[in-house]
Structure formats: structure tokens, C-alpha cells
Amino acid sequence: MEQSRVLKSLSAMAHDTRLEIVRLLVARGDEGMAAGAISDALGVSASGLSFHLSQLETAGLLTSRKASRHVIYAANRAALGGVIAYLLNDCCARDPDICACASENAQALG
């Protein structure tokens, strides 16, 4: 993954609502969620949500598909993994201490 793409992704996630959207959609897997359901789950207005979804989709972190009258959004887990891999591999040069901390934190959360 190239640096400019990673920066765009990190910038898109650097907002509390957008980070909550990513968290919510990662948990939903490939099934994703309709925009209205995301709005209800997070208590965000439809217009506000539309802006945040657009930012995340433009950064490549979300995918969308039409289902009847609804737009279903899902996390692009490959893109999220690419950002994490870039941070660990390119930025941190796979520093063993950083990788160990990342692994420990992942285990504690999982």
C-alpha cells in the first residue's frame, strides 16, 4: 500500500464518528448495514452520516451496494488490514517491541 493511500485512510478515520462507523461495520462482516440502521445505532443524523460515509468510502475503507431501496455499507477489511500492515511493516520496520505490543493488545481485546 502506498503512503498517500495510508494517509488518506488514517485521515478519514481520525474522527470519532467515522471511527465508530468502522468499528460497527467491521463487527457486521460482509453483511454490512443499511445507512439508516447505522444512523440509528450511532445516533447520527442522516445528513451527518452521509458525509462521514462518503469520507470513509472515498478513502477506500468502506464498500457500498444497493439492496432494494437501501444502500448497504460494509467495512473493506482488506484495506483496513493494508493500513495496519503498512504501519507495522513500513513505518515501524517490524520492530519486535512494537509488534509484541500490537499482538498483546489484540489478544487483550479479543
GROMACS .gro file of N, CA and C in nm:
model
  330
    1MET      N    1   0.086  -0.117   0.000
    1MET     CA    2   0.000   0.000   0.000
    1MET      C    3   0.091   0.124   0.000
    2GLU      N    4   0.055   0.222  -0.079
    2GLU     CA    5   0.138   0.342  -0.088
    2GLU      C    6   0.104   0.441   0.023
    3GLN      N    7   0.202   0.522   0.055
    3GLN     CA    8   0.191   0.615   0.167
    3GLN      C    9   0.072   0.710   0.153
    4SER      N   10   0.049   0.763   0.035
    4SER     CA   11  -0.060   0.859   0.018
    4SER      C   12  -0.196   0.796   0.049
    5ARG      N   13  -0.212   0.670   0.012
    5ARG     CA   14  -0.337   0.599   0.039
    5ARG      C   15  -0.354   0.575   0.190
    6VAL      N   16  -0.245   0.540   0.256
    6VAL     CA   17  -0.249   0.518   0.400
    6VAL      C   18  -0.284   0.648   0.472
    7LEU      N   19  -0.223   0.758   0.429
    7LEU     CA   20  -0.252   0.887   0.491
    7LEU      C   21  -0.398   0.926   0.472
    8LYS      N   22  -0.453   0.899   0.356
    8LYS     CA   23  -0.593   0.929   0.329
    8LYS      C   24  -0.683   0.845   0.421
    9SER      N   25  -0.647   0.719   0.438
    9SER     CA   26  -0.724   0.630   0.525
    9SER      C   27  -0.717   0.673   0.670
   10LEU      N   28  -0.597   0.704   0.717
   10LEU     CA   29  -0.582   0.748   0.856
   10LEU      C   30  -0.655   0.879   0.880
   11SER      N   31  -0.647   0.968   0.784
   11SER     CA   32  -0.717   1.096   0.797
   11SER      C   33  -0.868   1.074   0.805
   12ALA      N   34  -0.919   0.982   0.724
   12ALA     CA   35  -1.063   0.953   0.725
   12ALA      C   36  -1.107   0.895   0.859
   13MET      N   37  -1.022   0.816   0.921
   13MET     CA   38  -1.059   0.756   1.049
   13MET      C   39  -1.032   0.846   1.169
   14ALA      N   40  -0.969   0.961   1.146
   14ALA     CA   41  -0.932   1.050   1.255
   14ALA      C   42  -1.049   1.139   1.298
   15HIS      N   43  -1.162   1.077   1.318
   15HIS     CA   44  -1.282   1.146   1.366
   15HIS      C   45  -1.363   1.045   1.445
   16ASP      N   46  -1.414   1.085   1.559
   16ASP     CA   47  -1.480   0.987   1.647
   16ASP      C   48  -1.598   0.917   1.580
   17THR      N   49  -1.680   0.988   1.506
   17THR     CA   50  -1.795   0.924   1.441
   17THR      C   51  -1.750   0.826   1.334
   18ARG      N   52  -1.651   0.865   1.255
   18ARG     CA   53  -1.604   0.775   1.149
   18ARG      C   54  -1.537   0.651   1.206
   19LEU      N   55  -1.464   0.667   1.315
   19LEU     CA   56  -1.403   0.550   1.379
   19LEU      C   57  -1.512   0.457   1.434
   20GLU      N   58  -1.618   0.513   1.489
   20GLU     CA   59  -1.730   0.432   1.538
   20GLU      C   60  -1.799   0.358   1.423
   21ILE      N   61  -1.811   0.424   1.308
   21ILE     CA   62  -1.869   0.359   1.190
   21ILE      C   63  -1.784   0.240   1.150
   22VAL      N   64  -1.653   0.258   1.146
   22VAL     CA   65  -1.564   0.148   1.109
   22VAL      C   66  -1.578   0.034   1.208
   23ARG      N   67  -1.577   0.065   1.336
   23ARG     CA   68  -1.592  -0.040   1.440
   23ARG      C   69  -1.723  -0.118   1.420
   24LEU      N   70  -1.829  -0.044   1.401
   24LEU     CA   71  -1.961  -0.106   1.384
   24LEU      C   72  -1.963  -0.197   1.262
   25LEU      N   73  -1.910  -0.149   1.152
   25LEU     CA   74  -1.918  -0.226   1.027
   25LEU      C   75  -1.820  -0.343   1.024
   26VAL      N   76  -1.706  -0.331   1.088
   26VAL     CA   77  -1.615  -0.446   1.097
   26VAL      C   78  -1.686  -0.560   1.169
   27ALA      N   79  -1.756  -0.528   1.276
   27ALA     CA   80  -1.827  -0.631   1.352
   27ALA      C   81  -1.938  -0.696   1.270
   28ARG      N   82  -1.994  -0.625   1.173
   28ARG     CA   83  -2.103  -0.679   1.090
   28ARG      C   84  -2.054  -0.767   0.976
   29GLY      N   85  -1.924  -0.766   0.950
   29GLY     CA   86  -1.869  -0.852   0.845
   29GLY      C   87  -1.918  -0.812   0.707
   30ASP      N   88  -1.923  -0.911   0.618
   30ASP     CA   89  -1.962  -0.887   0.479
   30ASP      C   90  -2.108  -0.847   0.466
   31GLU      N   91  -2.189  -0.883   0.563
   31GLU     CA   92  -2.331  -0.848   0.560
   31GLU      C   93  -2.351  -0.697   0.557
   32GLY      N   94  -2.269  -0.625   0.632
   32GLY     CA   95  -2.279  -0.480   0.637
   32GLY      C   96  -2.407  -0.433   0.703
   33MET      N   97  -2.439  -0.307   0.679
   33MET     CA   98  -2.558  -0.246   0.740
   33MET      C   99  -2.611  -0.137   0.649
   34ALA      N  100  -2.741  -0.122   0.652
   34ALA     CA  101  -2.804  -0.013   0.578
   34ALA      C  102  -2.770   0.120   0.646
   35ALA      N  103  -2.764   0.224   0.567
   35ALA     CA  104  -2.731   0.356   0.619
   35ALA      C  105  -2.824   0.396   0.733
   36GLY      N  106  -2.953   0.371   0.718
   36GLY     CA  107  -3.049   0.406   0.822
   36GLY      C  108  -3.022   0.334   0.953
   37ALA      N  109  -2.983   0.209   0.944
   37ALA     CA  110  -2.952   0.131   1.065
   37ALA      C  111  -2.825   0.183   1.131
   38ILE      N  112  -2.727   0.225   1.051
   38ILE     CA  113  -2.605   0.284   1.106
   38ILE      C  114  -2.640   0.413   1.179
   39SER      N  115  -2.723   0.495   1.115
   39SER     CA  116  -2.767   0.620   1.174
   39SER      C  117  -2.834   0.597   1.309
   40ASP      N  118  -2.925   0.500   1.313
   40ASP     CA  119  -2.995   0.467   1.438
   40ASP      C  120  -2.899   0.415   1.544
   41ALA      N  121  -2.808   0.326   1.504
   41ALA     CA  122  -2.716   0.265   1.601
   41ALA      C  123  -2.622   0.367   1.664
   42LEU      N  124  -2.583   0.467   1.586
   42LEU     CA  125  -2.486   0.564   1.636
   42LEU      C  126  -2.549   0.696   1.679
   43GLY      N  127  -2.678   0.713   1.653
   43GLY     CA  128  -2.744   0.837   1.690
   43GLY      C  129  -2.693   0.957   1.611
   44VAL      N  130  -2.667   0.934   1.483
   44VAL     CA  131  -2.615   1.039   1.395
   44VAL      C  132  -2.723   1.074   1.294
   45SER      N  133  -2.740   1.203   1.267
   45SER     CA  134  -2.841   1.244   1.168
   45SER      C  135  -2.807   1.186   1.031
   46ALA      N  136  -2.908   1.172   0.947
   46ALA     CA  137  -2.888   1.116   0.813
   46ALA      C  138  -2.790   1.200   0.732
   47SER      N  139  -2.801   1.332   0.740
   47SER     CA  140  -2.710   1.417   0.663
   47SER      C  141  -2.567   1.408   0.715
   48GLY      N  142  -2.551   1.405   0.846
   48GLY     CA  143  -2.418   1.389   0.906
   48GLY      C  144  -2.357   1.256   0.870
   49LEU      N  145  -2.439   1.152   0.878
   49LEU     CA  146  -2.391   1.018   0.845
   49LEU      C  147  -2.347   1.010   0.700
   50SER      N  148  -2.425   1.069   0.612
   50SER     CA  149  -2.392   1.068   0.470
   50SER      C  150  -2.253   1.126   0.445
   51PHE      N  151  -2.223   1.236   0.512
   51PHE     CA  152  -2.091   1.299   0.499
   51PHE      C  153  -1.981   1.203   0.545
   52HIS      N  154  -1.999   1.142   0.662
   52HIS     CA  155  -1.898   1.053   0.718
   52HIS      C  156  -1.880   0.928   0.632
   53LEU      N  157  -1.989   0.870   0.586
   53LEU     CA  158  -1.980   0.752   0.500
   53LEU      C  159  -1.905   0.785   0.371
   54SER      N  160  -1.933   0.901   0.316
   54SER     CA  161  -1.865   0.944   0.194
   54SER      C  162  -1.714   0.956   0.215
   55GLN      N  163  -1.675   1.013   0.328
   55GLN     CA  164  -1.532   1.027   0.358
   55GLN      C  165  -1.464   0.890   0.368
   56LEU      N  166  -1.529   0.798   0.435
   56LEU     CA  167  -1.472   0.663   0.452
   56LEU      C  168  -1.470   0.586   0.321
   57GLU      N  169  -1.574   0.602   0.241
   57GLU     CA  170  -1.580   0.531   0.113
   57GLU      C  171  -1.476   0.587   0.017
   58THR      N  172  -1.460   0.719   0.014
   58THR     CA  173  -1.360   0.781  -0.072
   58THR      C  174  -1.219   0.735  -0.035
   59ALA      N  175  -1.196   0.713   0.093
   59ALA     CA  176  -1.066   0.665   0.140
   59ALA      C  177  -1.048   0.516   0.115
   60GLY      N  178  -1.151   0.449   0.066
   60GLY     CA  179  -1.141   0.306   0.035
   60GLY      C  180  -1.164   0.215   0.153
   61LEU      N  181  -1.213   0.269   0.263
   61LEU     CA  182  -1.231   0.189   0.384
   61LEU      C  183  -1.368   0.124   0.393
   62LEU      N  184  -1.462   0.168   0.309
   62LEU     CA  185  -1.596   0.110   0.305
   62LEU      C  186  -1.631   0.073   0.162
   63THR      N  187  -1.718  -0.025   0.151
   63THR     CA  188  -1.781  -0.057   0.023
   63THR      C  189  -1.930  -0.034   0.039
   64SER      N  190  -1.997  -0.013  -0.072
   64SER     CA  191  -2.142   0.005  -0.065
   64SER      C  192  -2.206  -0.072  -0.180
   65ARG      N  193  -2.330  -0.113  -0.154
   65ARG     CA  194  -2.407  -0.182  -0.258
   65ARG      C  195  -2.554  -0.149  -0.237
   66LYS      N  196  -2.627  -0.152  -0.346
   66LYS     CA  197  -2.771  -0.127  -0.340
   66LYS      C  198  -2.842  -0.257  -0.310
   67ALA      N  199  -2.939  -0.249  -0.223
   67ALA     CA  200  -3.026  -0.362  -0.193
   67ALA      C  201  -3.166  -0.304  -0.183
   68SER      N  202  -3.243  -0.323  -0.287
   68SER     CA  203  -3.376  -0.264  -0.292
   68SER      C  204  -3.364  -0.112  -0.286
   69ARG      N  205  -3.428  -0.050  -0.189
   69ARG     CA  206  -3.420   0.095  -0.175
   69ARG      C  207  -3.310   0.140  -0.080
   70HIS      N  208  -3.233   0.047  -0.030
   70HIS     CA  209  -3.132   0.077   0.072
   70HIS      C  210  -2.992   0.071   0.013
   71VAL      N  211  -2.903   0.146   0.073
   71VAL     CA  212  -2.761   0.133   0.044
   71VAL      C  213  -2.698   0.064   0.165
   72ILE      N  214  -2.633  -0.046   0.138
   72ILE     CA  215  -2.569  -0.126   0.243
   72ILE      C  216  -2.420  -0.097   0.242
   73TYR      N  217  -2.367  -0.062   0.357
   73TYR     CA  218  -2.225  -0.033   0.371
   73TYR      C  219  -2.157  -0.145   0.448
   74ALA      N  220  -2.035  -0.176   0.407
   74ALA     CA  221  -1.955  -0.277   0.476
   74ALA      C  222  -1.811  -0.228   0.485
   75ALA      N  223  -1.741  -0.270   0.588
   75ALA     CA  224  -1.600  -0.235   0.602
   75ALA      C  225  -1.520  -0.308   0.497
   76ASN      N  226  -1.425  -0.240   0.438
   76ASN     CA  227  -1.331  -0.302   0.345
   76ASN      C  228  -1.216  -0.352   0.430
   77ARG      N  229  -1.229  -0.476   0.476
   77ARG     CA  230  -1.132  -0.531   0.570
   77ARG      C  231  -0.993  -0.546   0.508
   78ALA      N  232  -0.987  -0.569   0.379
   78ALA     CA  233  -0.856  -0.578   0.312
   78ALA      C  234  -0.785  -0.442   0.317
   79ALA      N  235  -0.859  -0.335   0.297
   79ALA     CA  236  -0.798  -0.201   0.303
   79ALA      C  237  -0.755  -0.168   0.445
   80LEU      N  238  -0.838  -0.202   0.543
   80LEU     CA  239  -0.800  -0.178   0.683
   80LEU      C  240  -0.675  -0.258   0.720
   81GLY      N  241  -0.671  -0.383   0.676
   81GLY     CA  242  -0.553  -0.465   0.700
   81GLY      C  243  -0.429  -0.408   0.633
   82GLY      N  244  -0.447  -0.350   0.514
   82GLY     CA  245  -0.336  -0.287   0.444
   82GLY      C  246  -0.280  -0.169   0.520
   83VAL      N  247  -0.368  -0.090   0.580
   83VAL     CA  248  -0.323   0.025   0.659
   83VAL      C  249  -0.244  -0.024   0.780
   84ILE      N  250  -0.297  -0.124   0.849
   84ILE     CA  251  -0.228  -0.178   0.967
   84ILE      C  252  -0.094  -0.239   0.928
   85ALA      N  253  -0.092  -0.314   0.819
   85ALA     CA  254   0.033  -0.375   0.773
   85ALA      C  255   0.136  -0.267   0.737
   86TYR      N  256   0.090  -0.163   0.671
   86TYR     CA  257   0.181  -0.053   0.636
   86TYR      C  258   0.243   0.007   0.761
   87LEU      N  259   0.160   0.033   0.861
   87LEU     CA  260   0.212   0.092   0.985
   87LEU      C  261   0.315   0.000   1.051
   88LEU      N  262   0.284  -0.127   1.059
   88LEU     CA  263   0.376  -0.221   1.124
   88LEU      C  264   0.501  -0.247   1.041
   89ASN      N  265   0.483  -0.269   0.912
   89ASN     CA  266   0.595  -0.310   0.827
   89ASN      C  267   0.679  -0.193   0.777
   90ASP      N  268   0.615  -0.093   0.724
   90ASP     CA  269   0.690   0.017   0.662
   90ASP      C  270   0.728   0.125   0.761
   91CYS      N  271   0.635   0.169   0.840
   91CYS     CA  272   0.665   0.277   0.935
   91CYS      C  273   0.749   0.228   1.052
   92CYS      N  274   0.714   0.113   1.104
   92CYS     CA  275   0.779   0.063   1.225
   92CYS      C  276   0.886  -0.041   1.197
   93ALA      N  277   0.909  -0.073   1.071
   93ALA     CA  278   1.013  -0.169   1.030
   93ALA      C  279   1.003  -0.301   1.107
   94ARG      N  280   0.879  -0.341   1.136
   94ARG     CA  281   0.853  -0.464   1.211
   94ARG      C  282   0.933  -0.472   1.341
   95ASP      N  283   0.948  -0.358   1.405
   95ASP     CA  284   1.017  -0.352   1.533
   95ASP      C  285   0.955  -0.456   1.626
   96PRO      N  286   1.037  -0.544   1.683
   96PRO     CA  287   0.982  -0.653   1.766
   96PRO      C  288   0.903  -0.605   1.887
   97ASP      N  289   0.946  -0.496   1.948
   97ASP     CA  290   0.873  -0.445   2.065
   97ASP      C  291   0.736  -0.392   2.026
   98ILE      N  292   0.730  -0.321   1.914
   98ILE     CA  293   0.603  -0.266   1.867
   98ILE      C  294   0.510  -0.380   1.826
   99CYS      N  295   0.564  -0.477   1.753
   99CYS     CA  296   0.481  -0.591   1.711
   99CYS      C  297   0.430  -0.669   1.831
  100ALA      N  298   0.515  -0.685   1.933
  100ALA     CA  299   0.473  -0.756   2.054
  100ALA      C  300   0.361  -0.680   2.124
  101CYS      N  301   0.374  -0.547   2.133
  101CYS     CA  302   0.268  -0.466   2.194
  101CYS      C  303   0.139  -0.477   2.115
  102ALA      N  304   0.149  -0.472   1.984
  102ALA     CA  305   0.028  -0.484   1.899
  102ALA      C  306  -0.036  -0.619   1.921
  103SER      N  307   0.043  -0.724   1.927
  103SER     CA  308  -0.011  -0.858   1.948
  103SER      C  309  -0.075  -0.872   2.086
  104GLU      N  310  -0.010  -0.819   2.187
  104GLU     CA  311  -0.065  -0.826   2.323
  104GLU      C  312  -0.196  -0.749   2.333
  105ASN      N  313  -0.200  -0.631   2.272
  105ASN     CA  314  -0.324  -0.551   2.275
  105ASN      C  315  -0.436  -0.621   2.199
  106ALA      N  316  -0.404  -0.684   2.087
  106ALA     CA  317  -0.505  -0.755   2.010
  106ALA      C  318  -0.560  -0.873   2.091
  107GLN      N  319  -0.472  -0.944   2.160
  107GLN     CA  320  -0.518  -1.058   2.241
  107GLN      C  321  -0.604  -1.010   2.358
  108ALA      N  322  -0.566  -0.897   2.417
  108ALA     CA  323  -0.642  -0.844   2.531
  108ALA      C  324  -0.781  -0.800   2.488
  109LEU      N  325  -0.792  -0.749   2.365
  109LEU     CA  326  -0.921  -0.703   2.316
  109LEU      C  327  -1.007  -0.819   2.264
  110GLY      N  328  -0.943  -0.923   2.215
  110GLY     CA  329  -1.016  -1.032   2.152
  110GLY      C  330  -1.059  -1.134   2.247
   0.00000   0.00000   0.00000
